[in-house]
PDB file of C-alpha atoms in Angstrom:
ATOM      1  CA  MET B   1      11.852  24.542  10.175  1.00  0.00           C
ATOM      2  CA  LYS B   2       9.525  24.682   6.845  1.00  0.00           C
ATOM      3  CA  PRO B   3       6.690  21.938   7.639  1.00  0.00           C
ATOM      4  CA  HIS B   4       7.463  18.998   6.012  1.00  0.00           C
ATOM      5  CA  LEU B   5       5.306  15.808   5.088  1.00  0.00           C
ATOM      6  CA  ILE B   6       5.979  12.460   6.472  1.00  0.00           C
ATOM      7  CA  VAL B   7       4.588   9.794   4.752  1.00  0.00           C
ATOM      8  CA  LEU B   8       4.716   6.221   6.358  1.00  0.00           C
ATOM      9  CA  ASP B   9       4.497   2.662   4.646  1.00  0.00           C
ATOM     10  CA  LEU B  10       2.642   0.618   7.207  1.00  0.00           C
ATOM     11  CA  ASP B  11       3.724  -3.433   6.784  1.00  0.00           C
ATOM     12  CA  GLY B  12       7.516  -3.929   7.398  1.00  0.00           C
ATOM     13  CA  THR B  13       8.102   0.074   8.112  1.00  0.00           C
ATOM     14  CA  LEU B  14       5.373   1.914  10.358  1.00  0.00           C
ATOM     15  CA  LEU B  15       4.638  -1.550  12.190  1.00  0.00           C
ATOM     16  CA  THR B  16       7.271  -3.714  13.922  1.00  0.00           C
ATOM     17  CA  ASP B  17       6.394  -7.436  13.204  1.00  0.00           C
ATOM     18  CA  GLN B  18       3.891  -7.974  15.972  1.00  0.00           C
ATOM     19  CA  GLN B  19       1.899  -5.171  14.035  1.00  0.00           C
ATOM     20  CA  GLN B  20       2.385  -2.552  16.697  1.00  0.00           C
ATOM     21  CA  ILE B  21       3.757   1.416  16.081  1.00  0.00           C
ATOM     22  CA  SER B  22       6.362   1.195  18.749  1.00  0.00           C
ATOM     23  CA  ALA B  23       6.213   3.860  21.768  1.00  0.00           C
ATOM     24  CA  LYS B  24       9.237   5.752  20.774  1.00  0.00           C
ATOM     25  CA  THR B  25       8.362   6.148  17.020  1.00  0.00           C
ATOM     26  CA  LYS B  26       4.846   6.693  17.876  1.00  0.00           C
ATOM     27  CA  LYS B  27       5.932   9.370  20.428  1.00  0.00           C
ATOM     28  CA  THR B  28       8.235  10.968  17.649  1.00  0.00           C
ATOM     29  CA  LEU B  29       5.228  11.133  15.227  1.00  0.00           C
ATOM     30  CA  LEU B  30       3.006  12.589  17.380  1.00  0.00           C
ATOM     31  CA  GLN B  31       5.888  15.508  17.915  1.00  0.00           C
ATOM     32  CA  ALA B  32       6.489  16.372  14.535  1.00  0.00           C
ATOM     33  CA  LYS B  33       2.657  16.807  14.336  1.00  0.00           C
ATOM     34  CA  GLU B  34       3.052  19.480  17.077  1.00  0.00           C
ATOM     35  CA  LEU B  35       5.989  20.767  15.538  1.00  0.00           C
ATOM     36  CA  GLY B  36       3.812  21.299  12.597  1.00  0.00           C
ATOM     37  CA  HIS B  37       4.885  18.750  10.253  1.00  0.00           C
ATOM     38  CA  GLN B  38       1.879  16.533   8.510  1.00  0.00           C
ATOM     39  CA  VAL B  39       1.691  13.140   8.775  1.00  0.00           C
ATOM     40  CA  MET B  40       0.400  10.338   6.701  1.00  0.00           C
ATOM     41  CA  ILE B  41       0.071   6.869   5.532  1.00  0.00           C
ATOM     42  CA  ALA B  42       0.578   5.180   2.221  1.00  0.00           C
ATOM     43  CA  THR B  43       0.007   1.717   2.110  1.00  0.00           C
ATOM     44  CA  GLY B  44      -1.123  -1.595  -0.485  1.00  0.00           C
ATOM     45  CA  ARG B  45      -3.904  -2.312   2.199  1.00  0.00           C
ATOM     46  CA  PRO B  46      -7.456  -1.082   1.829  1.00  0.00           C
ATOM     47  CA  TYR B  47      -8.349   1.613   4.181  1.00  0.00           C
ATOM     48  CA  ARG B  48     -10.257  -0.928   6.442  1.00  0.00           C
ATOM     49  CA  ALA B  49      -6.970  -2.377   7.318  1.00  0.00           C
ATOM     50  CA  SER B  50      -4.968   0.705   7.896  1.00  0.00           C
ATOM     51  CA  ASP B  51      -7.462   3.042   9.664  1.00  0.00           C
ATOM     52  CA  LEU B  52      -6.676   1.138  13.214  1.00  0.00           C
ATOM     53  CA  TYR B  53      -3.285   3.302  12.634  1.00  0.00           C
ATOM     54  CA  TYR B  54      -4.750   6.549  11.381  1.00  0.00           C
ATOM     55  CA  HIS B  55      -6.247   6.365  14.524  1.00  0.00           C
ATOM     56  CA  GLU B  56      -3.851   5.950  16.366  1.00  0.00           C
ATOM     57  CA  LEU B  57      -1.692   8.602  15.421  1.00  0.00           C
ATOM     58  CA  GLY B  58      -4.644  10.985  15.328  1.00  0.00           C
ATOM     59  CA  LEU B  59      -4.255  11.971  11.694  1.00  0.00           C
ATOM     60  CA  THR B  60      -5.797  14.646   9.562  1.00  0.00           C
ATOM     61  CA  THR B  61      -4.522  13.751   6.304  1.00  0.00           C
ATOM     62  CA  PRO B  62      -5.406  12.294   3.467  1.00  0.00           C
ATOM     63  CA  ILE B  63      -4.150   8.536   3.092  1.00  0.00           C
ATOM     64  CA  VAL B  64      -3.346   6.958  -0.350  1.00  0.00           C
ATOM     65  CA  ASN B  65      -4.606   3.149  -0.335  1.00  0.00           C
ATOM     66  CA  PHE B  66      -3.921   0.264  -2.623  1.00  0.00           C
ATOM     67  CA  ASN B  67      -0.620   1.368  -3.628  1.00  0.00           C
ATOM     68  CA  GLY B  68      -2.312   4.938  -5.270  1.00  0.00           C
ATOM     69  CA  ALA B  69      -5.742   3.011  -6.734  1.00  0.00           C
ATOM     70  CA  TYR B  70      -7.597   5.040  -4.178  1.00  0.00           C
ATOM     71  CA  VAL B  71      -6.934   8.319  -2.475  1.00  0.00           C
ATOM     72  CA  HIS B  72      -9.209   9.811  -0.123  1.00  0.00           C
ATOM     73  CA  HIS B  73      -9.921  11.836   3.138  1.00  0.00           C
ATOM     74  CA  PRO B  74     -11.401   9.646   6.044  1.00  0.00           C
ATOM     75  CA  LYS B  75     -12.239  12.914   7.661  1.00  0.00           C
ATOM     76  CA  ASN B  76     -13.257  15.151   4.905  1.00  0.00           C
ATOM     77  CA  VAL B  77     -15.873  13.561   2.621  1.00  0.00           C
ATOM     78  CA  SER B  78     -15.620  16.673  -0.133  1.00  0.00           C
ATOM     79  CA  TRP B  79     -12.086  16.235   0.030  1.00  0.00           C
ATOM     80  CA  GLN B  80     -11.772  15.347  -3.828  1.00  0.00           C
ATOM     81  CA  HIS B  81     -10.524  12.225  -3.465  1.00  0.00           C
ATOM     82  CA  MET B  82      -9.260   9.366  -6.612  1.00  0.00           C
ATOM     83  CA  HIS B  83     -10.597   6.197  -7.281  1.00  0.00           C
ATOM     84  CA  THR B  84      -8.622   4.539  -9.985  1.00  0.00           C
ATOM     85  CA  PRO B  85     -10.041   0.671 -10.493  1.00  0.00           C
ATOM     86  CA  ILE B  86      -9.100  -1.670 -13.417  1.00  0.00           C
ATOM     87  CA  ASP B  87     -11.629  -2.276 -15.899  1.00  0.00           C
ATOM     88  CA  LEU B  88     -13.297  -5.387 -15.451  1.00  0.00           C
ATOM     89  CA  SER B  89     -12.515  -6.406 -19.139  1.00  0.00           C
ATOM     90  CA  VAL B  90      -8.945  -6.518 -18.468  1.00  0.00           C
ATOM     91  CA  VAL B  91      -9.527  -8.109 -15.355  1.00  0.00           C
ATOM     92  CA  HIS B  92     -11.674 -10.870 -17.340  1.00  0.00           C
ATOM     93  CA  ASP B  93      -8.482 -10.903 -19.974  1.00  0.00           C
ATOM     94  CA  VAL B  94      -5.942 -11.222 -17.198  1.00  0.00           C
ATOM     95  CA  VAL B  95      -7.978 -14.033 -15.048  1.00  0.00           C
ATOM     96  CA  GLY B  96      -8.309 -16.218 -18.195  1.00  0.00           C
ATOM     97  CA  SER B  97      -4.681 -16.047 -19.297  1.00  0.00           C
ATOM     98  CA  ILE B  98      -3.157 -17.318 -16.377  1.00  0.00           C
ATOM     99  CA  ASN B  99      -5.498 -20.116 -16.056  1.00  0.00           C
ATOM    100  CA  SER B 100      -2.477 -22.111 -18.025  1.00  0.00           C
ATOM    101  CA  TYR B 101      -0.460 -21.364 -14.605  1.00  0.00           C
ATOM    102  CA  GLU B 102      -0.937 -22.253 -11.210  1.00  0.00           C
ATOM    103  CA  TYR B 103      -2.190 -20.681  -8.649  1.00  0.00           C
ATOM    104  CA  GLU B 104      -3.948 -20.959  -5.387  1.00  0.00           C
ATOM    105  CA  ASN B 105      -6.641 -18.187  -5.186  1.00  0.00           C
ATOM    106  CA  ILE B 106      -7.860 -14.839  -6.873  1.00  0.00           C
ATOM    107  CA  ILE B 107      -9.344 -12.308  -4.566  1.00  0.00           C
ATOM    108  CA  ALA B 108     -10.521  -8.673  -6.288  1.00  0.00           C
ATOM    109  CA  GLU B 109     -11.075  -6.080  -3.904  1.00  0.00           C
ATOM    110  CA  VAL B 110     -13.901  -2.639  -4.427  1.00  0.00           C
ATOM    111  CA  LYS B 111     -12.824  -0.788  -1.911  1.00  0.00           C
ATOM    112  CA  ASP B 112     -13.997  -2.579   1.408  1.00  0.00           C
ATOM    113  CA  ASP B 113     -15.866  -5.219  -0.233  1.00  0.00           C
ATOM    114  CA  ILE B 114     -14.122  -8.322  -1.236  1.00  0.00           C
ATOM    115  CA  TYR B 115     -14.692 -11.302  -4.057  1.00  0.00           C
ATOM    116  CA  VAL B 116     -12.737 -14.848  -3.621  1.00  0.00           C
ATOM    117  CA  HIS B 117     -12.595 -16.782  -5.989  1.00  0.00           C
ATOM    118  CA  THR B 118     -12.060 -19.878  -3.808  1.00  0.00           C
ATOM    119  CA  GLU B 119     -13.035 -20.295  -0.209  1.00  0.00           C
ATOM    120  CA  ASP B 120     -10.230 -20.357   1.617  1.00  0.00           C
ATOM    121  CA  ASP B 121     -10.014 -20.336   5.548  1.00  0.00           C
ATOM    122  CA  ARG B 122      -6.304 -18.868   5.813  1.00  0.00           C
ATOM    123  CA  ILE B 123      -7.238 -16.142   3.017  1.00  0.00           C
ATOM    124  CA  LEU B 124     -10.354 -15.255   4.846  1.00  0.00           C
ATOM    125  CA  ASN B 125      -8.582 -14.518   8.102  1.00  0.00           C
ATOM    126  CA  ILE B 126      -6.282 -12.031   6.900  1.00  0.00           C
ATOM    127  CA  PHE B 127      -8.781 -10.315   4.465  1.00  0.00           C
ATOM    128  CA  ASN B 128     -11.425 -10.345   7.368  1.00  0.00           C
ATOM    129  CA  MET B 129      -9.826  -7.270   9.228  1.00  0.00           C
ATOM    130  CA  GLY B 130     -12.405  -4.554   9.150  1.00  0.00           C
ATOM    131  CA  ASN B 131     -15.511  -6.822   8.882  1.00  0.00           C
ATOM    132  CA  PRO B 132     -15.999  -6.521   4.798  1.00  0.00           C
ATOM    133  CA  LYS B 133     -18.462  -7.710   2.506  1.00  0.00           C
ATOM    134  CA  ILE B 134     -17.365 -11.165   1.421  1.00  0.00           C
ATOM    135  CA  THR B 135     -18.550 -12.578  -1.753  1.00  0.00           C
ATOM    136  CA  LEU B 136     -17.376 -16.324  -2.743  1.00  0.00           C
ATOM    137  CA  GLY B 137     -17.480 -18.287  -5.779  1.00  0.00           C
ATOM    138  CA  ASP B 138     -16.363 -17.528  -9.766  1.00  0.00           C
ATOM    139  CA  LEU B 139     -15.652 -13.975 -10.314  1.00  0.00           C
ATOM    140  CA  TYR B 140     -16.529 -14.084 -14.095  1.00  0.00           C
ATOM    141  CA  THR B 141     -20.328 -14.623 -12.083  1.00  0.00           C
ATOM    142  CA  HIS B 142     -19.847 -12.268  -8.985  1.00  0.00           C
ATOM    143  CA  LEU B 143     -17.196  -9.753  -9.823  1.00  0.00           C
ATOM    144  CA  LEU B 144     -19.505  -7.056 -11.459  1.00  0.00           C
ATOM    145  CA  GLU B 145     -17.948  -3.523 -11.266  1.00  0.00           C
ATOM    146  CA  ASN B 146     -14.106  -2.307 -11.926  1.00  0.00           C
ATOM    147  CA  PRO B 147     -12.040  -3.573  -8.981  1.00  0.00           C
ATOM    148  CA  THR B 148      -9.856  -1.439  -6.911  1.00  0.00           C
ATOM    149  CA  SER B 149      -7.034  -4.162  -7.224  1.00  0.00           C
ATOM    150  CA  LEU B 150      -6.969  -7.758  -7.853  1.00  0.00           C
ATOM    151  CA  LEU B 151      -4.804 -10.144  -6.031  1.00  0.00           C
ATOM    152  CA  ILE B 152      -3.281 -13.616  -7.380  1.00  0.00           C
ATOM    153  CA  GLN B 153      -2.188 -16.109  -4.565  1.00  0.00           C
ATOM    154  CA  ALA B 154       0.379 -18.768  -5.864  1.00  0.00           C
ATOM    155  CA  ASN B 155       3.731 -20.136  -4.110  1.00  0.00           C
ATOM    156  CA  GLU B 156       7.117 -18.298  -4.556  1.00  0.00           C
ATOM    157  CA  ALA B 157       8.349 -20.409  -7.882  1.00  0.00           C
ATOM    158  CA  ASN B 158       4.959 -19.999  -9.961  1.00  0.00           C
ATOM    159  CA  SER B 159       4.605 -16.335  -8.598  1.00  0.00           C
ATOM    160  CA  VAL B 160       7.833 -15.566 -10.306  1.00  0.00           C
ATOM    161  CA  ILE B 161       6.904 -16.934 -13.335  1.00  0.00           C
ATOM    162  CA  ILE B 162       3.153 -15.413 -13.421  1.00  0.00           C
ATOM    163  CA  ARG B 163       4.565 -12.084 -12.670  1.00  0.00           C
ATOM    164  CA  ASP B 164       7.044 -12.803 -16.026  1.00  0.00           C
ATOM    165  CA  HIS B 165       3.756 -13.447 -18.240  1.00  0.00           C
ATOM    166  CA  LEU B 166       1.989 -10.392 -16.484  1.00  0.00           C
ATOM    167  CA  GLN B 167       4.851  -8.205 -17.442  1.00  0.00           C
ATOM    168  CA  ALA B 168       4.973 -10.124 -21.067  1.00  0.00           C
ATOM    169  CA  VAL B 169       1.595  -9.815 -21.954  1.00  0.00           C
ATOM    170  CA  HIS B 170      -0.412  -7.407 -19.505  1.00  0.00           C
ATOM    171  CA  ALA B 171       2.117  -4.502 -19.089  1.00  0.00           C
ATOM    172  CA  GLU B 172       0.342  -1.797 -21.260  1.00  0.00           C
ATOM    173  CA  VAL B 173      -2.705  -2.095 -19.068  1.00  0.00           C
ATOM    174  CA  ILE B 174      -1.552  -2.966 -15.493  1.00  0.00           C
ATOM    175  CA  GLU B 175       0.829  -3.104 -12.773  1.00  0.00           C
ATOM    176  CA  HIS B 176       1.731  -5.790 -10.233  1.00  0.00           C
ATOM    177  CA  ARG B 177       3.817  -5.749  -7.155  1.00  0.00           C
ATOM    178  CA  ARG B 178       4.431  -8.395  -4.754  1.00  0.00           C
ATOM    179  CA  TRP B 179       3.505  -8.821  -1.109  1.00  0.00           C
ATOM    180  CA  GLY B 180       6.265  -9.823   1.188  1.00  0.00           C
ATOM    181  CA  ALA B 181       6.314 -13.170   3.189  1.00  0.00           C
ATOM    182  CA  PRO B 182       4.743 -15.384   4.161  1.00  0.00           C
ATOM    183  CA  LEU B 183       2.030 -15.287   1.877  1.00  0.00           C
ATOM    184  CA  HIS B 184       3.292 -14.811  -1.608  1.00  0.00           C
ATOM    185  CA  ILE B 185       0.704 -12.440  -3.319  1.00  0.00           C
ATOM    186  CA  ILE B 186       0.781 -10.684  -6.790  1.00  0.00           C
ATOM    187  CA  GLU B 187      -1.355  -7.660  -6.426  1.00  0.00           C
ATOM    188  CA  ILE B 188      -2.681  -5.725  -9.473  1.00  0.00           C
ATOM    189  CA  VAL B 189      -3.964  -2.250  -9.927  1.00  0.00           C
ATOM    190  CA  ARG B 190      -4.039   0.024 -13.246  1.00  0.00           C
ATOM    191  CA  ARG B 191      -1.459   0.947 -15.203  1.00  0.00           C
ATOM    192  CA  GLY B 192       0.418   4.158 -14.081  1.00  0.00           C
ATOM    193  CA  LEU B 193      -0.647   3.843 -10.660  1.00  0.00           C
ATOM    194  CA  ASN B 194       2.172   3.902  -7.589  1.00  0.00           C
ATOM    195  CA  LYS B 195       2.144   5.445  -4.224  1.00  0.00           C
ATOM    196  CA  ALA B 196       4.122   8.353  -5.388  1.00  0.00           C
ATOM    197  CA  VAL B 197       1.304   9.329  -7.776  1.00  0.00           C
ATOM    198  CA  GLY B 198      -1.080   9.525  -4.798  1.00  0.00           C
ATOM    199  CA  ILE B 199       1.055  11.522  -2.500  1.00  0.00           C
ATOM    200  CA  ALA B 200       1.720  14.059  -5.210  1.00  0.00           C
ATOM    201  CA  HIS B 201      -2.163  14.674  -5.177  1.00  0.00           C
ATOM    202  CA  VAL B 202      -1.873  14.999  -1.292  1.00  0.00           C
ATOM    203  CA  ALA B 203       1.456  16.866  -1.106  1.00  0.00           C
ATOM    204  CA  LYS B 204      -0.151  19.760  -3.685  1.00  0.00           C
ATOM    205  CA  ASP B 205      -3.601  20.108  -1.817  1.00  0.00           C
ATOM    206  CA  LEU B 206      -1.647  20.705   1.762  1.00  0.00           C
ATOM    207  CA  GLY B 207       1.081  22.705  -0.183  1.00  0.00           C
ATOM    208  CA  ILE B 208       4.180  21.188   0.740  1.00  0.00           C
ATOM    209  CA  PRO B 209       6.576  20.357  -2.243  1.00  0.00           C
ATOM    210  CA  ARG B 210       8.505  17.439  -3.245  1.00  0.00           C
ATOM    211  CA  GLU B 211      11.412  18.254  -1.261  1.00  0.00           C
ATOM    212  CA  ARG B 212      10.191  18.686   2.015  1.00  0.00           C
ATOM    213  CA  ILE B 213       8.636  15.301   1.469  1.00  0.00           C
ATOM    214  CA  ILE B 214      10.112  12.198   3.794  1.00  0.00           C
ATOM    215  CA  ALA B 215       9.267   8.886   2.600  1.00  0.00           C
ATOM    216  CA  PHE B 216       9.709   5.564   4.505  1.00  0.00           C
ATOM    217  CA  GLY B 217       9.275   2.148   2.948  1.00  0.00           C
ATOM    218  CA  ASP B 218      10.581  -1.269   2.807  1.00  0.00           C
ATOM    219  CA  GLU B 219       9.172  -3.218   0.126  1.00  0.00           C
ATOM    220  CA  ASP B 220       8.622  -2.928  -4.168  1.00  0.00           C
ATOM    221  CA  ASN B 221       5.752  -1.056  -3.803  1.00  0.00           C
ATOM    222  CA  ASP B 222       7.435   1.654  -2.199  1.00  0.00           C
ATOM    223  CA  LEU B 223      10.203   2.227  -5.057  1.00  0.00           C
ATOM    224  CA  GLU B 224       8.103   4.998  -6.862  1.00  0.00           C
ATOM    225  CA  MET B 225       7.796   6.769  -3.344  1.00  0.00           C
ATOM    226  CA  ILE B 226      11.398   6.624  -2.320  1.00  0.00           C
ATOM    227  CA  GLU B 227      12.855   8.173  -5.280  1.00  0.00           C
ATOM    228  CA  TYR B 228       9.911  10.374  -5.968  1.00  0.00           C
ATOM    229  CA  ALA B 229       9.983  11.878  -2.155  1.00  0.00           C
ATOM    230  CA  GLY B 230      13.063  14.743  -1.220  1.00  0.00           C
ATOM    231  CA  LEU B 231      14.311  12.341   1.407  1.00  0.00           C
ATOM    232  CA  GLY B 232      13.601   8.298   0.228  1.00  0.00           C
ATOM    233  CA  VAL B 233      14.418   6.298   3.274  1.00  0.00           C
ATOM    234  CA  ALA B 234      14.515   2.640   3.247  1.00  0.00           C
ATOM    235  CA  MET B 235      14.311   0.261   6.142  1.00  0.00           C
ATOM    236  CA  GLY B 236      17.014  -1.505   7.319  1.00  0.00           C
ATOM    237  CA  ASN B 237      14.510  -4.708   6.606  1.00  0.00           C
ATOM    238  CA  GLY B 238      13.975  -3.434   3.348  1.00  0.00           C
ATOM    239  CA  ILE B 239      14.963  -5.122  -0.082  1.00  0.00           C
ATOM    240  CA  PRO B 240      17.873  -4.352  -1.608  1.00  0.00           C
ATOM    241  CA  SER B 241      16.428  -2.556  -4.688  1.00  0.00           C
ATOM    242  CA  LEU B 242      14.798  -0.289  -2.522  1.00  0.00           C
ATOM    243  CA  LYS B 243      18.312   0.173  -0.615  1.00  0.00           C
ATOM    244  CA  ASN B 244      20.023   1.059  -3.858  1.00  0.00           C
ATOM    245  CA  ILE B 245      17.967   3.944  -4.466  1.00  0.00           C
ATOM    246  CA  ALA B 246      16.932   5.443  -1.475  1.00  0.00           C
ATOM    247  CA  ASN B 247      18.618   8.535  -0.140  1.00  0.00           C
ATOM    248  CA  GLU B 248      19.078   6.834   3.408  1.00  0.00           C
ATOM    249  CA  ILE B 249      18.989   3.843   5.301  1.00  0.00           C
ATOM    250  CA  THR B 250      17.696   3.370   8.635  1.00  0.00           C
ATOM    251  CA  ALA B 251      17.189   1.020  11.101  1.00  0.00           C
ATOM    252  CA  THR B 252      14.589  -2.064  10.737  1.00  0.00           C
ATOM    253  CA  ASN B 253      11.007  -1.785  11.716  1.00  0.00           C
ATOM    254  CA  ASN B 254      11.555  -3.426  15.295  1.00  0.00           C
ATOM    255  CA  ASP B 255      14.093  -0.765  16.093  1.00  0.00           C
ATOM    256  CA  ASP B 256      12.747   2.414  15.467  1.00  0.00           C
ATOM    257  CA  GLY B 257      14.020   2.907  12.283  1.00  0.00           C
ATOM    258  CA  ILE B 258      11.654   5.848  11.371  1.00  0.00           C
ATOM    259  CA  ALA B 259      12.035   7.514  14.851  1.00  0.00           C
ATOM    260  CA  LYS B 260      16.068   7.872  14.098  1.00  0.00           C
ATOM    261  CA  ILE B 261      15.436   9.711  10.866  1.00  0.00           C
ATOM    262  CA  LEU B 262      12.995  12.052  12.083  1.00  0.00           C
ATOM    263  CA  ILE B 263      14.719  12.678  15.439  1.00  0.00           C
ATOM    264  CA  GLU B 264      17.942  13.783  13.590  1.00  0.00           C
ATOM    265  CA  ARG B 265      16.685  15.750  10.332  1.00  0.00           C
ATOM    266  CA  LEU B 266      13.649  17.615  11.889  1.00  0.00           C
ATOM    267  CA  LYS B 267      15.731  18.420  15.261  1.00  0.00           C
ATOM    268  CA  LEU B 268      13.466  16.533  17.359  1.00  0.00           C
ATOM    269  CA  SER B 269      14.265  15.681  21.277  1.00  0.00           C
TER     270      SER B 269
END
């Protein structure tokens, strides 16, 4: 069988609800690698919060972080990476325009550095993975370079209102996604970026055509990736809009949904 590129979202997909890779899924992925298939991660997380799983699977491929805003090769610094941040002027426009709405916090990330507008222990605990450099205080004062991503935290009802505003006012310069529960966070990256953009860059480098890409996801930041892949698979716990466009729907992230598809499609044991 010709080599396939297996693309894995992390939260709600590769990872169980306990933030672990199950034994069966891990075994299946390692077997696929042994047979010459390529395995990669495509996530909204920064690298510092995904490298644990990258190393656990012994990956040697590039990785897509920040939903395509940062595509790089952790084991090859000379690989042609892509870092496409948001222009600082756009960030100022967005932050200024949402001040009339109710939100809880704004966080900017520059690769692995974090800028938190308002000090909040819950936010700091979540973003502390990988021991990043954290700067607290007004973003207008402290954020002096173009960020990789911008995050807006608000309650569920206000998140919907703010996203409607972003779509109406800023759609020409940004893309925005929502995080799944328990935190209601809107993630913003530069216009035109998504996981599919990063995967296409990696697949071209690996010489694997689109029809031999198998991608797994569960949330709205996986929509373009699932549509782009030759075989786009929605997890059983995925959102309805993702299941509607997927080629297949598998079991949930807690029930080895990835392993089930790969065993069948790649004829693994």
